[in-house]
mmCIF file of N, CA and C in Angstrom:
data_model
loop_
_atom_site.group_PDB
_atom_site.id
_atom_site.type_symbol
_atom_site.label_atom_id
_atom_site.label_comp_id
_atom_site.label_asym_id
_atom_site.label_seq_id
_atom_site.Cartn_x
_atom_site.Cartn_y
_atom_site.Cartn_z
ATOM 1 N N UNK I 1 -23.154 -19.352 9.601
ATOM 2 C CA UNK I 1 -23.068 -18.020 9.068
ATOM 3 C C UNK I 1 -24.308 -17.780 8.214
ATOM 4 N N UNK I 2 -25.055 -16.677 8.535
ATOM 5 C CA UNK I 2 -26.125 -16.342 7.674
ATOM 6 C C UNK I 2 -25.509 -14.908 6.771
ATOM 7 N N UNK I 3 -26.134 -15.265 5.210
ATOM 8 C CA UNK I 3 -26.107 -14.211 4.417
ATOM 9 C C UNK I 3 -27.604 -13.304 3.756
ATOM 10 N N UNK I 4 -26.991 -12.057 3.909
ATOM 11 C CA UNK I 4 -28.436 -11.756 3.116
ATOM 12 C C UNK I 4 -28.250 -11.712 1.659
ATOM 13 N N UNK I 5 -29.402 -12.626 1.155
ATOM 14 C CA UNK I 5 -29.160 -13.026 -0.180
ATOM 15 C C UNK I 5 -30.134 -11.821 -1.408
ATOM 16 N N UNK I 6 -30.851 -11.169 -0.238
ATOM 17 C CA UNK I 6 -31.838 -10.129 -0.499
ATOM 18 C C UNK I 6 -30.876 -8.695 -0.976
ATOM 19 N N UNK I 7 -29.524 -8.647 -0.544
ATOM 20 C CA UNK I 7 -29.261 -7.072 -0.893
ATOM 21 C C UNK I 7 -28.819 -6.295 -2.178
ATOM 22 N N UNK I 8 -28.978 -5.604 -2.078
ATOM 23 C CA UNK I 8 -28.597 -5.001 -3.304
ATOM 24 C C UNK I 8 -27.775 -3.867 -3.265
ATOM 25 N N UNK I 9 -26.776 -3.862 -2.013
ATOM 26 C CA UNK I 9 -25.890 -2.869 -2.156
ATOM 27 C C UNK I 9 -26.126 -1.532 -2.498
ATOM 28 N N UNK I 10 -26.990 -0.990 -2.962
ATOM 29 C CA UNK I 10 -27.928 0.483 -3.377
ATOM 30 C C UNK I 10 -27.680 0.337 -4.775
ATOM 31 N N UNK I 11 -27.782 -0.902 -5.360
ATOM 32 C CA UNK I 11 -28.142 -0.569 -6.716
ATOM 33 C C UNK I 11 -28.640 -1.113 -7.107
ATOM 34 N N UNK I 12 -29.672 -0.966 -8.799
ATOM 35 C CA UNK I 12 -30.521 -1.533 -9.226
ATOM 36 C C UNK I 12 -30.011 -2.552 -9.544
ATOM 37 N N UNK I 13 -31.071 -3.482 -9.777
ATOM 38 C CA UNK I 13 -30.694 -4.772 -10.143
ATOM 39 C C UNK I 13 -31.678 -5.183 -11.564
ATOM 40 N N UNK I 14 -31.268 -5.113 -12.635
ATOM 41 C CA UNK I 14 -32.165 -5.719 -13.835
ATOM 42 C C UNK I 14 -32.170 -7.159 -14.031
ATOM 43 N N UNK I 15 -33.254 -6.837 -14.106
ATOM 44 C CA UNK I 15 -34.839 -8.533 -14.421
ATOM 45 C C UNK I 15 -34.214 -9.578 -13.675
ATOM 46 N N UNK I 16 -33.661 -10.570 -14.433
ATOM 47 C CA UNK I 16 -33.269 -11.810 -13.803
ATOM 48 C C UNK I 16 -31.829 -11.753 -12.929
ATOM 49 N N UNK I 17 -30.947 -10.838 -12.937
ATOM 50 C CA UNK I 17 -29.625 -10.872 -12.574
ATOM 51 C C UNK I 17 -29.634 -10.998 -10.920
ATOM 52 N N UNK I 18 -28.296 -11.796 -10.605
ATOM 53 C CA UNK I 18 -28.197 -11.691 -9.301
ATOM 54 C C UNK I 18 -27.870 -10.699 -8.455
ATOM 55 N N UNK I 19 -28.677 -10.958 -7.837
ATOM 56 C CA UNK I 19 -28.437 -9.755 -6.638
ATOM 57 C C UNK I 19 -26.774 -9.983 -5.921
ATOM 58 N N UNK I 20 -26.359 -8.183 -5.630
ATOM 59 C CA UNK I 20 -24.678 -8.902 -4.709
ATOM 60 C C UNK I 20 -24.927 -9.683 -3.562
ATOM 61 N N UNK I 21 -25.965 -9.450 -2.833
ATOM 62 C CA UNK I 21 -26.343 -10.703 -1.920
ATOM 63 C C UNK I 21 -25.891 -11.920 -2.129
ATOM 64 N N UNK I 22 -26.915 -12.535 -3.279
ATOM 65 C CA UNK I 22 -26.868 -13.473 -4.001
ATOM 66 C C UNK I 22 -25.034 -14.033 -4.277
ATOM 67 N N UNK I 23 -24.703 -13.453 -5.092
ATOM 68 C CA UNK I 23 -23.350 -13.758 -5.376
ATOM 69 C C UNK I 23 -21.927 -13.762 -4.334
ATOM 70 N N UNK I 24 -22.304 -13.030 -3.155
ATOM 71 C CA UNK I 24 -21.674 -13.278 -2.025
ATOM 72 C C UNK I 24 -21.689 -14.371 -1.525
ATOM 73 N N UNK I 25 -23.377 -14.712 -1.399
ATOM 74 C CA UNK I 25 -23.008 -16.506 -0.956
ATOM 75 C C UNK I 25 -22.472 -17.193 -1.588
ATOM 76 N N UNK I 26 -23.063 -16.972 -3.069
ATOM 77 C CA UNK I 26 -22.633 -18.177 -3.728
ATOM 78 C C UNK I 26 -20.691 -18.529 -3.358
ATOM 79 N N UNK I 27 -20.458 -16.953 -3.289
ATOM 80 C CA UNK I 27 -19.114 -17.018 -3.420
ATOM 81 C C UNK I 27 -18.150 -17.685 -2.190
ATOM 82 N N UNK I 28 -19.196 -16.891 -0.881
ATOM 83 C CA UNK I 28 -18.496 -17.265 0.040
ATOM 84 C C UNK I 28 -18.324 -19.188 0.258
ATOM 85 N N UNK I 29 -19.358 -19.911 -0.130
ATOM 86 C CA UNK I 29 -19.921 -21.502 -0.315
ATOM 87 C C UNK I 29 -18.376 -22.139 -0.824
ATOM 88 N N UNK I 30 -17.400 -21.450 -1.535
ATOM 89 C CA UNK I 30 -16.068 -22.147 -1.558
ATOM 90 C C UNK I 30 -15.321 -21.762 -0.659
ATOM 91 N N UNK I 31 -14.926 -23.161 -0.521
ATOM 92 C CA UNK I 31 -13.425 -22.717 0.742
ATOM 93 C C UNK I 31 -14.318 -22.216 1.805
ATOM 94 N N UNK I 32 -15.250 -22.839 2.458
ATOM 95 C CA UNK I 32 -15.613 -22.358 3.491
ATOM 96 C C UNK I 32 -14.854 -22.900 4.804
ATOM 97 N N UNK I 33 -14.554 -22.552 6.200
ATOM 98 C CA UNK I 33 -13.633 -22.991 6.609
ATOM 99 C C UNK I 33 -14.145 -24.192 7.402
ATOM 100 N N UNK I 34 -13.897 -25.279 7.771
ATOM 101 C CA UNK I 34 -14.344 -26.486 8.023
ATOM 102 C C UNK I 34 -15.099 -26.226 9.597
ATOM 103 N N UNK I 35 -16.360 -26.586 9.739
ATOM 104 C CA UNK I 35 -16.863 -26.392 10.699
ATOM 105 C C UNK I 35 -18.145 -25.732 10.871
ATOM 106 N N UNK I 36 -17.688 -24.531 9.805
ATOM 107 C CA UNK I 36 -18.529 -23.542 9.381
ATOM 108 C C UNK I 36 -19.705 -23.661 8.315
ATOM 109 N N UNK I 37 -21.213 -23.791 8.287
ATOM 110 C CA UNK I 37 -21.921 -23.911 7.492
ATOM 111 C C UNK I 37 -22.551 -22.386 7.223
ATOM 112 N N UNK I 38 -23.354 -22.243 5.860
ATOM 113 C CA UNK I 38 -23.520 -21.507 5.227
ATOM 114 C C UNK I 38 -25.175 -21.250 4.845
ATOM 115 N N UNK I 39 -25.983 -19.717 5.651
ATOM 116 C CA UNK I 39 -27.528 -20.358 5.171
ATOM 117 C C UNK I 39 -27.846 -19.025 4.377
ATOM 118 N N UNK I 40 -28.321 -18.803 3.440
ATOM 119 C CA UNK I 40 -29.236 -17.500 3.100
ATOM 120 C C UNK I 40 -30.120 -17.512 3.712
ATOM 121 N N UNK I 41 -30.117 -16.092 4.035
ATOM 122 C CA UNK I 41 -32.190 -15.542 4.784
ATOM 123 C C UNK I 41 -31.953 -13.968 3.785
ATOM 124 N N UNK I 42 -33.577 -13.983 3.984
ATOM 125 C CA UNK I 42 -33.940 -13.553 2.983
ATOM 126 C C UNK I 42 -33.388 -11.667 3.639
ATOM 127 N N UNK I 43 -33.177 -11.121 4.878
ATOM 128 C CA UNK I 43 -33.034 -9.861 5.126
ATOM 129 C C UNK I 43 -32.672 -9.874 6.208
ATOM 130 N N UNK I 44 -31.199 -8.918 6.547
ATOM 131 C CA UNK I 44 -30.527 -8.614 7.876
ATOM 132 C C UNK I 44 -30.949 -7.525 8.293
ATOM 133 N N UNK I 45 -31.882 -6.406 7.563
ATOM 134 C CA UNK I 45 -32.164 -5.687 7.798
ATOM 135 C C UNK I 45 -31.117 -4.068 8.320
ATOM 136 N N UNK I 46 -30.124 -4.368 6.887
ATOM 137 C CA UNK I 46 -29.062 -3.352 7.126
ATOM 138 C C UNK I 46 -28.787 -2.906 5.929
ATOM 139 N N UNK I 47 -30.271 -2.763 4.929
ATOM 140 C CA UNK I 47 -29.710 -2.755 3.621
ATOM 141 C C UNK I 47 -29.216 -1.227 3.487
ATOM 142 N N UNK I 48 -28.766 -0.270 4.300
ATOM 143 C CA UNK I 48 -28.378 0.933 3.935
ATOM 144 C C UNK I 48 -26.487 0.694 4.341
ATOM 145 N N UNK I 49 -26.248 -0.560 4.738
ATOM 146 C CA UNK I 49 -24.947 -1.115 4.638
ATOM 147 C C UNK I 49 -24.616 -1.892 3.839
ATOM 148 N N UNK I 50 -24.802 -1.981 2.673
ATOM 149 C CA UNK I 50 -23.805 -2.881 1.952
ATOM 150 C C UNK I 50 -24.163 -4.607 2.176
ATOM 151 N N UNK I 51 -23.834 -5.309 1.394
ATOM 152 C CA UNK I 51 -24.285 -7.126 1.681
ATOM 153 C C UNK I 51 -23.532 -6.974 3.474
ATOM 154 N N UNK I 52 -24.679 -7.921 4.273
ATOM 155 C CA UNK I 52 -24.229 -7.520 5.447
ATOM 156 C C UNK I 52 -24.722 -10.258 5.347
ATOM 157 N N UNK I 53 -23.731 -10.449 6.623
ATOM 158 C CA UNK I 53 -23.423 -11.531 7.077
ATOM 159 C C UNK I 53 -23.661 -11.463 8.609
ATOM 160 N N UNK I 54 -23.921 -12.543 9.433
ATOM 161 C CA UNK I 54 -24.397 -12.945 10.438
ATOM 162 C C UNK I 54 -23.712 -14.397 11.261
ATOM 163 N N UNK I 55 -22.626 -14.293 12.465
ATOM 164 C CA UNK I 55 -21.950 -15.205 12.782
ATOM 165 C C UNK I 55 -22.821 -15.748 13.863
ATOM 166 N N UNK I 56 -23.282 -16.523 14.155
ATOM 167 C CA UNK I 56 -24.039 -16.957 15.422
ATOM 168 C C UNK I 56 -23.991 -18.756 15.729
ATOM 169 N N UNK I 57 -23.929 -18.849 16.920
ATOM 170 C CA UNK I 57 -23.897 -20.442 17.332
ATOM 171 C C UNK I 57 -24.342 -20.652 18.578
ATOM 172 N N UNK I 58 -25.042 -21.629 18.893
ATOM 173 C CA UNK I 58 -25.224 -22.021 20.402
ATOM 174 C C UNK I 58 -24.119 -21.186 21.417
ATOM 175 N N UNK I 59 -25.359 -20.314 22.681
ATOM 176 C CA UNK I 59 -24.233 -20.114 23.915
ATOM 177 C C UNK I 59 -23.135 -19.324 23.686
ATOM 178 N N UNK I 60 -23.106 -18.723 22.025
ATOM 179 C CA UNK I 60 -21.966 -17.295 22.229
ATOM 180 C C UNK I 60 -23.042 -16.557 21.285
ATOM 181 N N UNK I 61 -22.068 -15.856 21.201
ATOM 182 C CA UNK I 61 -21.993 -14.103 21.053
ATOM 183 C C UNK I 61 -22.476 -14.076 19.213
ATOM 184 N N UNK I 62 -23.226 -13.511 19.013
ATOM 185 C CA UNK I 62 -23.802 -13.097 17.738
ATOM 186 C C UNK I 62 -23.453 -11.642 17.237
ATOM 187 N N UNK I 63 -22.640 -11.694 16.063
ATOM 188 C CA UNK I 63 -22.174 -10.473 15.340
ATOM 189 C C UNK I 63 -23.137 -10.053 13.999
ATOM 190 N N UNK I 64 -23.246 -8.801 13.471
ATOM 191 C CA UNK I 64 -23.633 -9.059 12.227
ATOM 192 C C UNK I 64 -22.655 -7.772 12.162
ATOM 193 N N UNK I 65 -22.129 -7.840 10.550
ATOM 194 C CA UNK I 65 -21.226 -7.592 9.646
ATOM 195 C C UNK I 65 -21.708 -6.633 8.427
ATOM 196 N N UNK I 66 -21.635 -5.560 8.618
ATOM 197 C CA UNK I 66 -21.501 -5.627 7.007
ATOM 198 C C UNK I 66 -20.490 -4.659 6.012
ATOM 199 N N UNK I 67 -21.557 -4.127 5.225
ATOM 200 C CA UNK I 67 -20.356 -3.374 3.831
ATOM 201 C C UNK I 67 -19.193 -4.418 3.393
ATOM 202 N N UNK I 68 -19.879 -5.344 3.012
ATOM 203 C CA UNK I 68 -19.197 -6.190 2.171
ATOM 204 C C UNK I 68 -19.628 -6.185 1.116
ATOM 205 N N UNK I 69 -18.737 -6.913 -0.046
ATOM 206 C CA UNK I 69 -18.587 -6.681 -1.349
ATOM 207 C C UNK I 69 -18.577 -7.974 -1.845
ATOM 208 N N UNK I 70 -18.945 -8.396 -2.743
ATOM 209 C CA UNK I 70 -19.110 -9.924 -3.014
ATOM 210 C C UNK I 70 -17.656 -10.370 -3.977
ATOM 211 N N UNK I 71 -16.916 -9.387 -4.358
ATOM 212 C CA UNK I 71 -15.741 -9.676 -5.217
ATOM 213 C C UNK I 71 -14.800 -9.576 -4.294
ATOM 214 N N UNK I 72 -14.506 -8.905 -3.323
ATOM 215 C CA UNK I 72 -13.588 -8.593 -2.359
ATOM 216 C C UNK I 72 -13.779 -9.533 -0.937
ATOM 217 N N UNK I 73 -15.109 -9.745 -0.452
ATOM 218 C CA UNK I 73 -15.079 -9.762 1.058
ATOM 219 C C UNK I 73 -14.606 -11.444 1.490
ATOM 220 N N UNK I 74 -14.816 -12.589 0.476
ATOM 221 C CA UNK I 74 -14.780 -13.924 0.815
ATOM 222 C C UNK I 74 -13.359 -13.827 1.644
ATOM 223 N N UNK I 75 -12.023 -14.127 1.189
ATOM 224 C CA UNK I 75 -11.029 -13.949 1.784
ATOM 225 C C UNK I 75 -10.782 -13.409 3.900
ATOM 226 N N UNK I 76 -11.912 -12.538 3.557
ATOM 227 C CA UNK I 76 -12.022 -11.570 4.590
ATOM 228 C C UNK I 76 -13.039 -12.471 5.982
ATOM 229 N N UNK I 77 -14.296 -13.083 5.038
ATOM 230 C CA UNK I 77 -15.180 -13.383 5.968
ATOM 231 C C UNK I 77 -14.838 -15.269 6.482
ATOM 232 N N UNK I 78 -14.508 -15.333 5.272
ATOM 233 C CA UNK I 78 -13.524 -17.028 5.839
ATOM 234 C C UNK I 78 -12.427 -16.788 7.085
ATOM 235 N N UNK I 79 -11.691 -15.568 7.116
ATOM 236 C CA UNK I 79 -10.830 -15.195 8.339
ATOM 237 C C UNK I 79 -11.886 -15.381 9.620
ATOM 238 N N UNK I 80 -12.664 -14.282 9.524
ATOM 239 C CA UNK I 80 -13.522 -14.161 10.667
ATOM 240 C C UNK I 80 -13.965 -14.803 11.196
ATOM 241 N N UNK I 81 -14.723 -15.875 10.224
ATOM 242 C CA UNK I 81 -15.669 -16.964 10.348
ATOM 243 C C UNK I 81 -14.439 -18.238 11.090
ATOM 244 N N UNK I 82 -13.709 -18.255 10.783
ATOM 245 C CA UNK I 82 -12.862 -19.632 11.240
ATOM 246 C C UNK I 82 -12.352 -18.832 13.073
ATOM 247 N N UNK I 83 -12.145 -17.610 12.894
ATOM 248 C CA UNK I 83 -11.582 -17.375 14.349
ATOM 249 C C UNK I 83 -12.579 -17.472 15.135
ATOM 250 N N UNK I 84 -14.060 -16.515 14.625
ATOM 251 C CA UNK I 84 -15.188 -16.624 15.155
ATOM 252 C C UNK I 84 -15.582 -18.175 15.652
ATOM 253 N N UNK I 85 -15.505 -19.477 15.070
ATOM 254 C CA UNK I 85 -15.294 -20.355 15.194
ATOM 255 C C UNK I 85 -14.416 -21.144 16.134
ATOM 256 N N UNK I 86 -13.244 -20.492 16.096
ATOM 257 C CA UNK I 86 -12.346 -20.978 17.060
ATOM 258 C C UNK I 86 -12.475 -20.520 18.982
ATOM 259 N N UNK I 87 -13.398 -19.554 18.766
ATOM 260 C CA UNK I 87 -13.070 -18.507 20.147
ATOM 261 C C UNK I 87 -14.303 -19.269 20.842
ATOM 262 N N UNK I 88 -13.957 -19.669 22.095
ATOM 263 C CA UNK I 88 -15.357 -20.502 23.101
ATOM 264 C C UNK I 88 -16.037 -19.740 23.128
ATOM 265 N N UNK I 89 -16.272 -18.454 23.165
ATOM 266 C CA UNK I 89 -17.377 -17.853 23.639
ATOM 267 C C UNK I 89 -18.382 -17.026 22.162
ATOM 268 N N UNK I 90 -17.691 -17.173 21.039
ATOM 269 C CA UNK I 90 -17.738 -16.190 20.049
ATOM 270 C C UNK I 90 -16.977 -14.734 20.104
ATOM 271 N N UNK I 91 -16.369 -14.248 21.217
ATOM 272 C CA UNK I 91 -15.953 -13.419 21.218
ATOM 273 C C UNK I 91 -14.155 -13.335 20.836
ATOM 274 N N UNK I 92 -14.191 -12.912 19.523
ATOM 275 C CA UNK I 92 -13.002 -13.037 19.164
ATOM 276 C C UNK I 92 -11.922 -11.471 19.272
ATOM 277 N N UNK I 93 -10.728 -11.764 19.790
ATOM 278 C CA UNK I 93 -10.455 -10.302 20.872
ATOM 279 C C UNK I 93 -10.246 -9.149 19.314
ATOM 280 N N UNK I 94 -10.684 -7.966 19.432
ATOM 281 C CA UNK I 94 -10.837 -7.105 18.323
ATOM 282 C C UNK I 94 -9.441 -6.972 17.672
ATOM 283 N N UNK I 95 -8.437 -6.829 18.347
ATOM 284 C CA UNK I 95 -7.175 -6.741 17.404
ATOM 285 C C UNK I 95 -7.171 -7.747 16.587
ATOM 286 N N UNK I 96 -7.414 -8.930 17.049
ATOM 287 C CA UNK I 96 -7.265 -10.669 16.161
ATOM 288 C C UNK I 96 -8.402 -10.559 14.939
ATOM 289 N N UNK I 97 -9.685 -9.769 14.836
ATOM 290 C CA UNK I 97 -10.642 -9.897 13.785
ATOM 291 C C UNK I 97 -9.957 -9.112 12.918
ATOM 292 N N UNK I 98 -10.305 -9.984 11.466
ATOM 293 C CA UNK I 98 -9.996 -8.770 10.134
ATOM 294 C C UNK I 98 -10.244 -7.367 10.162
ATOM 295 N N UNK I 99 -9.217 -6.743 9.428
ATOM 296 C CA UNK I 99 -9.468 -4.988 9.797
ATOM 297 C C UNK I 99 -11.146 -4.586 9.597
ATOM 298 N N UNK I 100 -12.010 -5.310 8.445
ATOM 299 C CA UNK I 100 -13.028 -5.262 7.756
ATOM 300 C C UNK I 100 -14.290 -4.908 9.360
ATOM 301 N N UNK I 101 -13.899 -6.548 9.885
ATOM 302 C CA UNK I 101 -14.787 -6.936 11.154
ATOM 303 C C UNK I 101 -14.451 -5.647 12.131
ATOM 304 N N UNK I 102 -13.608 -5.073 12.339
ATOM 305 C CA UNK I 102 -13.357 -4.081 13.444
ATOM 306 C C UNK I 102 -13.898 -3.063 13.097
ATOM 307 N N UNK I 103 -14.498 -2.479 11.432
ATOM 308 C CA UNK I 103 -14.620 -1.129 11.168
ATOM 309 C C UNK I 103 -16.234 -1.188 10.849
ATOM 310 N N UNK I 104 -16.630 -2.293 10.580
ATOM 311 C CA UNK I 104 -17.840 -2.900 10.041
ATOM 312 C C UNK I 104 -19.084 -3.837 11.009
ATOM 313 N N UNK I 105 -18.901 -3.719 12.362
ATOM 314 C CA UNK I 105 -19.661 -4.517 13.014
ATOM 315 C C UNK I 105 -20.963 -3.425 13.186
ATOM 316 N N UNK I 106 -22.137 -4.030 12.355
ATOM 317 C CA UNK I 106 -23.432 -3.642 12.741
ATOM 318 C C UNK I 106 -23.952 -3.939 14.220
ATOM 319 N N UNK I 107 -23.806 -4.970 15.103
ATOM 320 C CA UNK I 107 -24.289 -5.202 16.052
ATOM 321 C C UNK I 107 -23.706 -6.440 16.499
ATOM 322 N N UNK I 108 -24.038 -6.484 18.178
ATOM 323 C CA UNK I 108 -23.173 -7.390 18.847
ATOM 324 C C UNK I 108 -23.947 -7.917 19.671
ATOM 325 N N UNK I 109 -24.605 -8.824 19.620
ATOM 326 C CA UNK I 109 -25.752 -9.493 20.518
ATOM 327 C C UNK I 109 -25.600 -10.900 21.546
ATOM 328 N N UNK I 110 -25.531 -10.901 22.849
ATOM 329 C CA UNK I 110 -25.363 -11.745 23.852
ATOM 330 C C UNK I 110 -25.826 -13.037 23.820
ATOM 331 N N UNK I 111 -25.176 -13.828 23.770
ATOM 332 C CA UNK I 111 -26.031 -15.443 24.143
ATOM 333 C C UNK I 111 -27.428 -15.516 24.666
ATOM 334 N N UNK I 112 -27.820 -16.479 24.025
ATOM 335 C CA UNK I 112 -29.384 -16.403 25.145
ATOM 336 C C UNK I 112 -29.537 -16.947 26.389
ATOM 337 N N UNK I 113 -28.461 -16.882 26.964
ATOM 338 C CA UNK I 113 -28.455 -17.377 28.649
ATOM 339 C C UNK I 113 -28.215 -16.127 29.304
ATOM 340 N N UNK I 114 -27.474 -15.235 28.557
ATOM 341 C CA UNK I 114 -27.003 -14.256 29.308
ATOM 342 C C UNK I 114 -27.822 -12.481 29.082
ATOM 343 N N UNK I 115 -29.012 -12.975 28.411
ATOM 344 C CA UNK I 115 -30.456 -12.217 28.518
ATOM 345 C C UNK I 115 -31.132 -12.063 29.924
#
């Protein structure tokens, strides 16, 4: 799972404080669901959405996520992330993803075999 550790949700951010990016990972980094590792990059390039996340693995299906909230979304993206996880192909069937993932998918990108 990649996070952007770069966003700022549309708001300022003073001097040293963390960005909600920032604090999303940190947050999401507990209780992550076993299997699942955790990377910051620096931009998903959706900053007019909200902290946005990135599910991707060998040979499936790549989602990115966003309008998440760093106080609210962990609960939400540990769901995703473990089904996302569970499904062979990455494609996890839309009724089964969190309400969040069904209303919130920035983009849906194909394996690289199937380019």
């Amino acid at each position: 799972m990649l996070v952007c550790v770069k966003c700022r949700r549309g708001e300022p951010v003073a001097g040293d404080s963390l960005r909600p990016g920032e604090r999303l990972h940190a947050a999401l980094a507990n209780g992550l669901p076993d299997g699942v590792t955790l990377k910051p990059v620096e931009c998903l390039s959706n900053c007019s959405h909200g902290c946005s996340i990135a599910l991707r693995a060998p040979g499936r299906w790549s989602f990115v996520y966003g309008n998440l909230h760093e106080d609210t979304a962990v609960e939400i993206v540990h769901d995703g992330a473990a089904k996302y996880r569970d499904a062979p192909d990455g494609l996890v069937k839309w009724r089964e993803r969190p309400e969040h993932f069904r209303k919130n998918c920035i983009a849906r990108i194909p394996p690289m075999r199937d380019v």
